[in-house]
Coordinates of C-alpha atoms in Angstrom, one line a residue:
Chain A
Q147 CA 140.7 209.7 -1.9
V148 CA 143.3 207.8 -3.8
H149 CA 142.1 204.5 -5.4
L150 CA 143.8 202.0 -7.5
V151 CA 141.4 199.5 -9.1
Q152 CA 142.9 196.5 -10.9
S153 CA 141.4 194.1 -13.5
G154 CA 140.1 190.7 -12.5
A155 CA 141.7 187.3 -12.1
E156 CA 143.3 185.6 -15.0
V157 CA 144.0 181.9 -15.9
K158 CA 146.7 181.4 -18.6
K159 CA 148.5 178.5 -20.1
P160 CA 152.3 178.2 -20.0
G161 CA 153.9 180.3 -22.7
A162 CA 151.0 182.7 -23.0
S163 CA 150.9 186.4 -22.0
V164 CA 148.8 188.3 -19.5
K165 CA 148.0 192.0 -19.3
V166 CA 146.8 193.5 -16.0
S167 CA 145.3 196.9 -15.8
C168 CA 145.4 199.4 -12.9
Q169 CA 143.1 202.4 -13.0
A170 CA 143.9 205.3 -10.7
S171 CA 141.7 208.0 -9.3
G172 CA 141.8 210.7 -6.6
Y173 CA 145.1 212.3 -7.6
T174 CA 147.1 213.6 -10.6
F175 CA 147.8 210.5 -12.5
T176 CA 150.8 211.8 -14.4
G177 CA 152.4 213.1 -11.2
H178 CA 153.4 209.9 -9.6
Y179 CA 155.3 206.8 -10.7
M180 CA 153.5 203.5 -10.6
H181 CA 155.3 200.4 -9.4
W182 CA 154.3 196.7 -9.8
V183 CA 154.9 194.1 -7.1
R184 CA 153.9 190.5 -7.1
E185 CA 153.2 188.1 -4.2
V186 CA 154.1 184.5 -4.9
P187 CA 152.2 182.1 -2.7
G188 CA 154.5 181.1 0.2
Q189 CA 157.4 183.1 -1.2
G190 CA 156.8 186.7 -0.3
L191 CA 156.9 189.9 -2.3
E192 CA 158.9 190.7 -5.4
W193 CA 159.4 194.0 -7.2
L194 CA 158.9 194.1 -11.0
G195 CA 159.5 197.7 -11.9
W196 CA 157.9 201.1 -12.5
I197 CA 156.5 203.3 -15.1
N198 CA 156.4 207.1 -15.2
P199 CA 152.8 207.8 -16.4
N200 CA 153.8 211.3 -17.6
S201 CA 156.6 210.3 -20.0
G202 CA 156.0 206.6 -20.4
D203 CA 159.6 205.8 -19.2
T204 CA 160.0 202.5 -17.6
H205 CA 162.5 200.6 -15.4
Y206 CA 162.3 196.9 -15.0
A207 CA 163.8 194.5 -12.5
P208 CA 166.6 192.4 -14.2
N209 CA 164.7 189.2 -13.3
F210 CA 161.8 190.3 -15.6
Q211 CA 163.7 192.2 -18.3
G212 CA 162.6 191.0 -21.7
R213 CA 159.4 189.5 -20.4
V214 CA 157.6 192.4 -18.8
S215 CA 156.2 195.6 -20.4
M216 CA 154.6 198.5 -18.6
T217 CA 152.5 201.0 -20.5
R218 CA 149.9 203.7 -19.8
D219 CA 146.9 205.4 -21.2
T220 CA 146.7 208.9 -19.7
S221 CA 143.2 209.5 -21.2
I222 CA 141.8 206.9 -18.7
S223 CA 144.4 207.2 -15.9
T224 CA 145.3 203.6 -16.4
V225 CA 148.6 201.7 -16.3
Y226 CA 149.1 198.2 -17.7
M227 CA 151.6 195.4 -16.9
E228 CA 152.1 192.7 -19.5
L229 CA 154.1 189.6 -18.7
S230 CA 154.9 187.2 -21.5
S231 CA 156.2 183.7 -21.8
L232 CA 154.4 182.7 -18.7
R233 CA 155.7 179.9 -16.5
Y234 CA 154.1 178.0 -13.7
D235 CA 156.1 179.9 -11.2
D236 CA 154.6 183.2 -12.4
T237 CA 151.4 182.2 -10.6
A238 CA 151.0 185.1 -8.1
I239 CA 149.0 188.1 -7.1
Y240 CA 150.1 191.1 -9.0
Y241 CA 149.8 194.6 -7.4
C242 CA 150.2 198.1 -8.7
A243 CA 151.3 200.6 -6.1
K244 CA 151.6 204.4 -6.3
R245 CA 154.9 206.0 -5.5
D246 CA 154.9 208.8 -2.9
D247 CA 157.8 210.9 -1.6
Y248 CA 159.4 207.9 -0.1
N249 CA 158.5 204.6 -1.7
I250 CA 155.0 203.0 -2.2
K251 CA 152.1 203.5 0.1
I252 CA 148.8 203.0 -1.8
W253 CA 148.3 199.6 -3.4
G254 CA 145.7 198.2 -5.7
Q255 CA 143.6 195.3 -4.6
G256 CA 145.7 192.8 -6.5
T257 CA 145.1 190.6 -9.5
M258 CA 145.5 186.8 -9.2
V259 CA 147.2 185.3 -12.2
T260 CA 147.2 181.6 -12.4
V261 CA 149.4 179.7 -14.9
S262 CA 148.0 176.3 -15.5
S263 CA 147.8 173.8 -18.4
Chain B
D352 CA 171.3 193.4 -6.3
I353 CA 171.0 194.4 -2.6
Q354 CA 170.0 191.3 -0.6
M355 CA 167.7 191.9 2.4
T356 CA 168.1 189.2 5.0
Q357 CA 165.1 189.3 7.4
S358 CA 164.9 187.3 10.6
P359 CA 163.3 185.4 12.1
S360 CA 161.2 183.9 9.3
A361 CA 158.5 183.1 11.8
M362 CA 157.8 183.7 15.5
S363 CA 155.2 183.1 18.1
A364 CA 154.8 185.4 21.1
S365 CA 152.3 186.1 23.8
V366 CA 149.9 189.1 23.9
G367 CA 151.8 192.0 25.6
D368 CA 155.3 190.7 24.6
R369 CA 157.9 192.9 23.0
V370 CA 158.6 191.6 19.4
T371 CA 161.7 192.6 17.3
I372 CA 162.2 191.8 13.7
T373 CA 165.5 192.5 12.0
C374 CA 166.5 193.2 8.4
R375 CA 170.1 193.3 7.3
A376 CA 171.1 194.7 3.9
S377 CA 174.0 193.3 1.9
R378 CA 175.4 196.8 1.5
G379 CA 174.5 200.2 2.9
I380 CA 171.1 201.6 2.1
S381 CA 171.3 204.8 4.2
G382 CA 167.7 205.2 5.6
Y383 CA 165.9 204.0 2.4
L384 CA 163.9 201.3 4.2
A385 CA 160.2 200.7 4.8
W386 CA 158.3 198.2 6.8
F387 CA 155.0 196.6 5.6
Q388 CA 152.4 194.6 7.4
Q389 CA 150.3 192.1 5.4
K390 CA 147.4 190.4 7.1
P391 CA 146.0 187.2 5.5
G392 CA 144.0 188.0 2.4
Q393 CA 144.8 191.7 2.6
V394 CA 147.0 194.1 0.7
P395 CA 150.3 195.1 2.2
K396 CA 150.1 198.2 4.4
R397 CA 153.1 200.5 5.0
L398 CA 153.8 201.0 8.7
I399 CA 157.2 202.7 8.7
Y400 CA 159.0 204.8 6.0
A401 CA 162.5 206.3 6.0
A402 CA 163.5 203.6 8.5
S403 CA 162.0 205.2 11.5
S404 CA 159.0 207.4 10.6
L405 CA 155.7 206.1 11.7
E406 CA 152.9 206.2 9.1
S407 CA 149.9 208.3 10.2
G408 CA 147.3 206.2 11.9
V409 CA 149.6 203.4 12.8
P410 CA 149.6 202.5 16.5
S411 CA 152.6 203.9 18.5
R412 CA 153.5 200.4 19.7
F413 CA 155.2 200.0 16.3
S414 CA 158.6 201.6 15.8
G415 CA 161.5 201.3 13.4
R416 CA 165.2 202.0 13.9
G417 CA 168.4 201.6 12.0
S418 CA 170.6 203.0 9.2
G419 CA 173.2 201.7 6.8
T420 CA 172.8 197.9 6.9
Q421 CA 171.0 197.0 10.1
F422 CA 167.3 197.7 10.7
T423 CA 164.7 196.7 13.2
L424 CA 161.0 196.8 13.5
T425 CA 159.7 196.6 17.1
I426 CA 156.2 195.9 18.4
S427 CA 156.4 197.1 22.0
S428 CA 153.3 195.2 23.2
L429 CA 152.0 192.5 20.8
Q430 CA 148.2 192.6 20.3
P431 CA 146.0 190.0 18.6
E432 CA 145.4 192.2 15.7
D433 CA 149.1 192.3 14.9
V434 CA 149.0 188.7 13.6
A435 CA 150.5 189.2 10.1
T436 CA 153.5 188.8 7.9
Y437 CA 155.9 191.7 8.1
Y438 CA 158.3 192.7 5.2
C439 CA 161.1 195.2 4.9
L440 CA 161.7 196.9 1.6
Q441 CA 164.9 198.7 0.5
H442 CA 164.6 201.4 -2.1
N443 CA 168.1 202.8 -2.1
D444 CA 169.0 201.1 -5.3
Y445 CA 167.4 199.2 -8.2
P446 CA 166.1 196.6 -8.2
W447 CA 164.1 197.3 -5.1
T448 CA 164.2 194.3 -2.9
F449 CA 162.1 192.9 0.0
G450 CA 163.1 190.8 2.9
Q451 CA 161.7 187.2 2.9
G452 CA 159.0 188.1 5.5
T453 CA 158.4 187.3 9.2
K454 CA 155.2 185.6 10.1
V455 CA 154.1 186.7 13.6
E456 CA 151.6 184.6 15.5
I457 CA 150.1 184.6 19.0
K458 CA 151.2 181.9 21.4

């Protein structure tokens, strides 16, 4: 059974960085792209980008270009999403989601990131 | 970017009512559209992929239609467990974009 387990909630100050992890199990880690989506309270869902766990190639949404970095560690089947220069409006739940033949079906449980002074 | 305009933003209907949610794309996306259901405090769940294909295990009262720029999600007979926010997602072009969401409540 496919599982995506994310790291725990974070509280960060404005201007800081946060790094969220997503550990995959139950499938071939390098065989499927991993996407990141965030849920901003009261504002809906926003796509951040993807990483190819096999090659390490990435593609980021323009809104996050320059602030987001996605990496992976194949030895532990884990992908990471780091967001820098945090602002108050980056407060959100961040999800990793596994790509299938169509788009994204399996999601992690989410990681709450709160930006507060 | 492709803008996904979803309507209505919220609605209230009675149990057993037929409910239709619409997503309009700012340019053609062929059939590269999915519908997600997100219940309060839960992770989004994909209901429909490829515009009209029902995910395994999803009740048959859910259906999706459309192609190009106009898409609909229909709940043929609204049930109490369908209370949720529904989102469309286009994945024809990067960046992927979601609709703003439709909050469905029971009257």
